[in-house]
Coordinates of C-alpha atoms and ligand atoms in Angstrom, one line a residue:
M1 CA -11.3 -7.9 -1.4
R2 CA -9.2 -11.1 -1.6
S3 CA -5.4 -10.7 -1.8
V4 CA -3.1 -12.6 -4.2
K5 CA -1.0 -13.6 -1.1
S6 CA -3.8 -15.3 0.7
S7 CA -4.9 -17.0 -2.5
V8 CA -1.4 -18.4 -3.0
K9 CA -1.2 -19.6 0.6
K10 CA -4.6 -21.2 0.2
C11 CA -3.2 -23.1 -2.8
A12 CA 0.2 -23.9 -1.1
T13 CA -1.0 -27.3 0.1
A14 CA -1.7 -28.2 -3.5
G15 CA 0.0 -31.6 -3.2
M16 CA -2.3 -32.6 -0.3
R17 CA -5.3 -31.3 -2.2
L18 CA -4.4 -32.7 -5.6
A19 CA -6.9 -35.5 -5.3
I20 CA -9.6 -33.1 -4.3
L21 CA -8.6 -30.8 -7.1
I22 CA -8.8 -33.5 -9.8
V23 CA -12.3 -34.3 -8.6
L24 CA -13.4 -30.6 -8.4
Q25 CA -12.0 -30.0 -11.9
A26 CA -13.8 -33.0 -13.2
L27 CA -16.9 -31.3 -11.8
G28 CA -15.9 -28.0 -13.4
L29 CA -15.2 -26.4 -9.9
G30 CA -11.5 -25.5 -9.9
A31 CA -10.4 -24.9 -6.3
C32 CA -7.7 -22.2 -7.1
S33 CA -9.3 -20.6 -10.2
T34 CA -7.4 -18.1 -12.4
Q35 CA -9.8 -15.4 -11.2
E36 CA -8.8 -16.0 -7.6
H37 CA -5.0 -15.6 -8.6
A38 CA -5.8 -12.6 -10.7
Q39 CA -7.5 -10.6 -8.0
P40 CA -5.4 -7.4 -7.8
R41 CA -4.6 -5.6 -4.6
F42 CA -5.6 -2.0 -4.3
D43 CA -4.5 -1.3 -0.7
E44 CA -1.5 0.8 -1.8
E45 CA -3.6 3.0 -4.2
I46 CA -6.4 3.4 -1.6
T47 CA -3.7 4.6 0.9
K48 CA -2.4 7.1 -1.6
Q49 CA -6.0 8.3 -2.2
E50 CA -6.6 8.8 1.5
K51 CA -3.5 11.0 1.6
I52 CA -5.1 13.2 -1.1
Y53 CA -8.3 13.5 1.0
R54 CA -6.3 14.4 4.1
S55 CA -4.0 16.9 2.3
R56 CA -4.0 20.5 3.5
G57 CA -2.6 23.8 2.4
A58 CA 0.3 23.5 0.0
D59 CA 0.1 19.7 0.0
V60 CA -3.3 19.7 -1.8
P61 CA -2.6 18.4 -5.3
G62 CA -3.3 21.0 -8.0
G63 CA -6.2 19.0 -9.6
Y64 CA -8.0 18.4 -6.3
V65 CA -10.5 21.3 -6.4
T66 CA -12.7 21.6 -3.4
G67 CA -14.2 25.2 -3.7
R68 CA -16.5 25.1 -6.7
G69 CA -19.5 27.4 -6.2
L70 CA -23.1 27.2 -7.5
A71 CA -22.2 28.8 -10.8
D72 CA -19.7 26.0 -11.4
Y73 CA -22.3 23.4 -10.5
A74 CA -24.8 25.1 -12.9
E75 CA -22.2 24.6 -15.7
L76 CA -21.1 21.1 -14.8
L77 CA -24.4 19.5 -14.0
P78 CA -27.2 18.6 -16.5
S79 CA -29.4 21.4 -17.8
G80 CA -32.4 20.7 -15.5
F81 CA -30.5 21.1 -12.3
C82 CA -31.0 24.8 -11.6
D83 CA -34.8 24.7 -12.3
A84 CA -35.1 21.7 -10.0
L85 CA -33.2 23.5 -7.3
G86 CA -35.4 26.6 -7.7
R87 CA -38.5 24.4 -7.2
L88 CA -37.5 23.1 -3.8
R89 CA -39.7 24.0 -0.8
S90 CA -38.8 24.5 2.8
S91 CA -39.8 20.9 3.7
D92 CA -37.4 19.6 1.0
Q93 CA -33.8 18.5 1.3
W94 CA -30.7 18.8 -1.0
L95 CA -27.7 16.5 -0.4
D96 CA -24.4 17.5 -2.0
I97 CA -22.1 14.4 -2.0
G98 CA -18.5 15.3 -2.1
A99 CA -19.2 18.9 -1.2
G100 CA -15.6 19.9 -0.4
E101 CA -15.8 23.3 1.2
G102 CA -19.6 23.4 0.7
Q103 CA -19.3 26.6 -1.4
A104 CA -22.3 25.6 -3.7
I105 CA -24.5 25.4 -0.6
L106 CA -23.2 28.7 0.8
D107 CA -24.0 30.4 -2.6
Y108 CA -27.5 28.8 -2.5
Y109 CA -28.0 30.4 0.9
A110 CA -26.4 33.7 0.1
P111 CA -28.6 36.7 1.2
E112 CA -30.6 38.5 -1.5
D113 CA -28.4 41.5 -1.4
N114 CA -25.2 39.4 -1.9
A115 CA -24.3 39.2 -5.5
A116 CA -22.9 35.6 -5.2
P117 CA -22.5 34.4 -8.8
A118 CA -24.8 31.4 -9.3
G119 CA -24.9 31.1 -13.1
N120 CA -28.2 29.8 -14.3
C121 CA -29.3 29.0 -10.7
A122 CA -31.1 32.3 -10.3
R123 CA -33.4 32.9 -7.4
P124 CA -35.5 31.6 -5.6
R125 CA -32.7 30.0 -3.6
G126 CA -32.2 29.1 0.0
Q127 CA -35.7 27.5 0.4
A128 CA -34.7 23.9 1.2
R129 CA -32.5 22.4 3.9
A130 CA -29.1 21.5 2.5
V131 CA -26.6 18.8 3.6
A132 CA -22.9 19.0 2.5
M133 CA -21.1 15.6 2.7
S134 CA -17.3 15.2 2.5
I135 CA -15.0 12.4 3.6
E136 CA -12.6 15.0 5.1
D137 CA -13.7 18.2 6.9
R138 CA -13.0 21.1 4.6
R139 CA -15.2 23.7 6.3
T140 CA -14.0 27.2 6.0
D141 CA -14.5 30.2 8.3
K142 CA -17.2 31.4 5.9
W143 CA -19.0 28.1 6.3
Q144 CA -18.8 28.3 10.1
Q145 CA -20.2 31.9 10.1
Q146 CA -23.0 31.2 7.8
A147 CA -23.9 27.9 9.6
A148 CA -24.0 29.8 12.9
S149 CA -26.3 32.5 11.5
L150 CA -28.6 30.1 9.6
G151 CA -28.8 27.3 12.2
A152 CA -28.4 23.5 11.8
E153 CA -32.0 23.2 10.5
H154 CA -30.9 24.9 7.3
I155 CA -27.4 23.7 6.5
R156 CA -25.4 20.8 7.8
Y157 CA -21.9 19.6 7.1
L158 CA -21.2 15.9 7.5
S159 CA -17.6 14.5 7.4
G160 CA -15.5 11.6 8.6
K161 CA -17.5 8.9 6.7
R162 CA -18.3 7.9 3.1
L163 CA -21.8 7.9 1.7
R164 CA -22.1 4.1 2.1
Q165 CA -21.6 4.4 5.8
Y166 CA -24.7 6.5 6.4
S167 CA -28.2 5.1 7.1
R168 CA -31.6 6.4 6.0
E169 CA -32.4 7.1 9.6
E170 CA -29.3 9.4 9.9
L171 CA -29.9 11.4 6.7
G172 CA -33.6 11.2 5.8
K173 CA -34.8 11.5 2.2
F174 CA -33.7 14.0 -0.4
Q175 CA -35.5 15.6 -3.4
I176 CA -32.2 16.6 -5.0
I177 CA -28.8 14.9 -4.7
T178 CA -25.8 16.4 -6.5
D179 CA -22.3 15.1 -7.0
V180 CA -19.6 17.3 -8.8
Y181 CA -16.3 15.4 -8.9
G182 CA -17.5 13.7 -5.7
G183 CA -18.2 10.1 -4.8
F184 CA -19.4 9.2 -8.2
S185 CA -15.9 10.1 -9.6
Y186 CA -13.9 8.8 -6.7
T187 CA -15.6 5.6 -5.3
E188 CA -14.1 2.2 -5.7
D189 CA -17.5 0.6 -5.6
L190 CA -19.7 2.4 -8.2
S191 CA -22.7 0.0 -8.0
L192 CA -22.9 0.3 -4.2
F193 CA -22.4 4.0 -4.4
L194 CA -25.3 4.4 -6.8
E195 CA -27.5 2.0 -4.8
K196 CA -26.9 4.2 -1.7
V197 CA -27.6 7.4 -3.6
L198 CA -30.9 6.0 -4.9
S199 CA -31.9 4.8 -1.4
F200 CA -31.6 8.4 -0.1
L201 CA -33.5 9.8 -3.0
D202 CA -37.3 10.4 -2.8
V203 CA -39.5 8.9 -5.5
G204 CA -39.8 11.7 -8.0
G205 CA -36.4 13.2 -6.9
G206 CA -33.4 13.6 -9.1
F207 CA -29.7 12.8 -8.8
Y208 CA -27.5 15.2 -10.8
T209 CA -23.9 14.2 -11.5
M210 CA -21.1 14.1 -14.0
V211 CA -18.1 12.0 -14.8
Q212 CA -15.2 12.9 -17.0
R213 CA -13.1 10.8 -19.4
V214 CA -15.6 8.0 -20.0
H215 CA -17.0 6.5 -23.2
L216 CA -19.7 8.9 -24.1
E217 CA -23.4 8.1 -24.8
D218 CA -23.3 9.9 -28.2
G219 CA -20.2 8.1 -29.2
K220 CA -18.4 11.3 -30.2
D221 CA -15.4 11.0 -27.9
K222 CA -12.2 11.2 -29.9
P223 CA -10.3 7.9 -30.6
S224 CA -7.2 9.4 -28.9
T225 CA -9.1 9.8 -25.6
W226 CA -7.4 8.6 -22.4
Y227 CA -10.2 7.1 -20.3
Q228 CA -10.2 7.5 -16.5
T229 CA -13.3 5.6 -15.6
E230 CA -13.8 2.5 -17.8
L231 CA -16.6 -0.1 -17.7
V232 CA -16.4 -3.5 -19.4
D233 CA -18.8 -6.4 -19.8
A234 CA -18.0 -9.9 -18.7
A235 CA -16.2 -10.5 -22.1
G236 CA -14.1 -7.4 -21.6
R237 CA -15.9 -5.2 -24.2
D238 CA -16.3 -1.5 -23.4
V239 CA -19.6 -0.5 -21.9
K240 CA -20.8 3.1 -21.8
V241 CA -21.5 4.5 -18.3
C242 CA -25.0 5.5 -19.5
S243 CA -25.8 2.1 -20.9
W244 CA -24.9 0.6 -17.5
L245 CA -27.0 3.2 -15.7
K246 CA -30.0 2.5 -17.9
K247 CA -30.1 -1.1 -16.8
T248 CA -31.1 0.1 -13.3
T249 CA -34.7 -0.5 -12.4
C250 CA -37.1 2.2 -11.3
V251 CA -35.1 5.1 -12.7
K252 CA -35.2 7.3 -15.8
V253 CA -31.7 8.2 -17.0
A254 CA -30.8 11.2 -19.2
C255 CA -27.2 11.8 -20.4
E256 CA -25.7 14.9 -22.0
S257 CA -22.4 14.1 -23.7
K258 CA -19.9 16.9 -23.8
S259 CA -17.4 15.6 -26.4
D260 CA -16.1 19.1 -27.2
W261 CA -15.1 19.9 -23.6
H262 CA -11.4 19.8 -22.7
T263 CA -12.0 16.3 -21.2
P264 CA -14.9 14.3 -22.7
T265 CA -17.6 14.4 -19.9
E266 CA -21.0 12.9 -19.4
L267 CA -23.6 14.9 -17.5
I268 CA -26.1 12.6 -15.9
N269 CA -29.5 13.1 -14.5
I270 CA -31.2 10.1 -12.8
R271 CA -34.8 10.5 -11.8
K272 CA -36.2 7.9 -9.4
V273 CA -39.6 6.8 -10.5
C274 CA -40.5 4.0 -8.1
S275 CA -38.9 2.4 -5.1
D276 CA -37.9 -1.1 -6.2
V277 CA -34.5 0.0 -7.3
S278 CA -31.9 -2.6 -8.4
V279 CA -28.5 -1.5 -9.7
P280 CA -26.5 -4.0 -11.9
P281 CA -23.5 -5.0 -9.9
M282 CA -19.9 -4.5 -11.0
K283 CA -16.5 -5.5 -9.6
L284 CA -13.4 -3.4 -9.4
L285 CA -10.6 -4.4 -11.8
K286 CA -8.3 -1.4 -11.4
Y287 CA -7.9 1.6 -9.0
E288 CA -5.2 4.2 -9.4
A289 CA -5.1 7.1 -6.9
G290 CA -5.6 10.5 -8.5
N291 CA -7.8 13.5 -8.9
P292 CA -10.1 11.8 -9.8
P293 CA -8.6 8.2 -9.6
G294 CA -8.3 5.9 -12.6
R295 CA -10.8 3.1 -12.4
R296 CA -11.9 0.0 -14.3
F297 CA -15.0 -1.9 -13.4
Q298 CA -16.5 -5.1 -14.9
L299 CA -20.2 -5.9 -15.0
E300 CA -21.0 -9.1 -13.2
P301 CA -22.5 -11.6 -15.7
Ligands
SAM1 C1 -12.5 17.1 -5.7 S1 -13.5 17.3 -4.3 C2 -14.9 18.1 -5.0 C3 -15.5 19.1 -4.1 C4 -16.7 19.9 -4.7 N1 -17.8 19.1 -5.2 C5 -16.2 20.8 -5.7 O1 -16.5 20.6 -6.9 O2 -15.5 21.8 -5.4 C6 -14.0 15.7 -3.9 C7 -15.0 15.5 -2.7 O3 -15.6 14.3 -2.8 C8 -15.6 13.7 -1.5 N2 -15.8 12.2 -1.6 C9 -15.2 11.4 -2.4 N3 -15.7 10.1 -2.3 C10 -16.8 10.2 -1.4 C11 -17.7 9.3 -0.9 N4 -17.7 8.0 -1.2 N5 -18.6 9.8 0.0 C12 -18.6 11.1 0.3 N6 -17.8 12.0 -0.1 C13 -16.8 11.6 -1.0 C14 -14.3 14.2 -0.9 O4 -14.2 14.0 0.4 C15 -14.3 15.6 -1.4 O5 -15.1 16.4 -0.5

């Protein structure tokens, strides 16, 4: 990210560069373009966001929920999620990005005689290997106990890094990737995030996610809606998150708009159908720390 300060400094010797500038402008190549001056700084907001990730005990903000279980995932993810989870075999892998305490994975592995509520995600469960990923380590005693009894070949918890910092060699390939109020809702680089998700997804596999307070695919969001994640095109016109996703190559995107929920939410299923994936790039225009943060992205022309 380029800062305003460095752009100003760069332009400070304008007198000296005037002659060059005139020539550049005549060629249509302004040296200190408006865009360069307009690049906002997000460092302060990113620092605030880090504080939320690191928060513990009473300092955790009310809206930062980290303990949703499988029943919550069944409600918050698109309709095909539970069936897809039930079809996984022992050689398959499930990655939960932004897993928090990893409760959904614990419920997936709950023993037969344990009546852990799992909503529509009925049995069979606990077939596949599951990986929980979180920036901060939110493992509970329950996780430690279950992990010790199941062994690392069944459940793994990864923390200390963001999704984009992992390689395919470290993680392998996944048949299902989920994200419930995880990286998809929190990242400051949505294009790169999706690119990474799809690089970890097997051809034929599915990414199940959701995002709240966006322009909905079915257009039924109320005019009074306050949007938390906004996408605009090069001319500044609103773009629906699903329209942007559908421009990605080698995927089939299905969106379920929930305009009647307390916050208008898009449930998203992305199936990878071939390996030559290309995600339309976007740049960040606004980032305001929160649960989730407020973000505005602009599609690159
Ligand atoms: C609000 S919690 C949600 C936890 C859980 N999914 C739930 O619903 O209870 C957000 C989680 O997303 C994680 N997260 C945010 N951005 C991420 C990224 N880029 N890569 C990996 N994890 C991320 C946070 O570390 C945290 O575990």
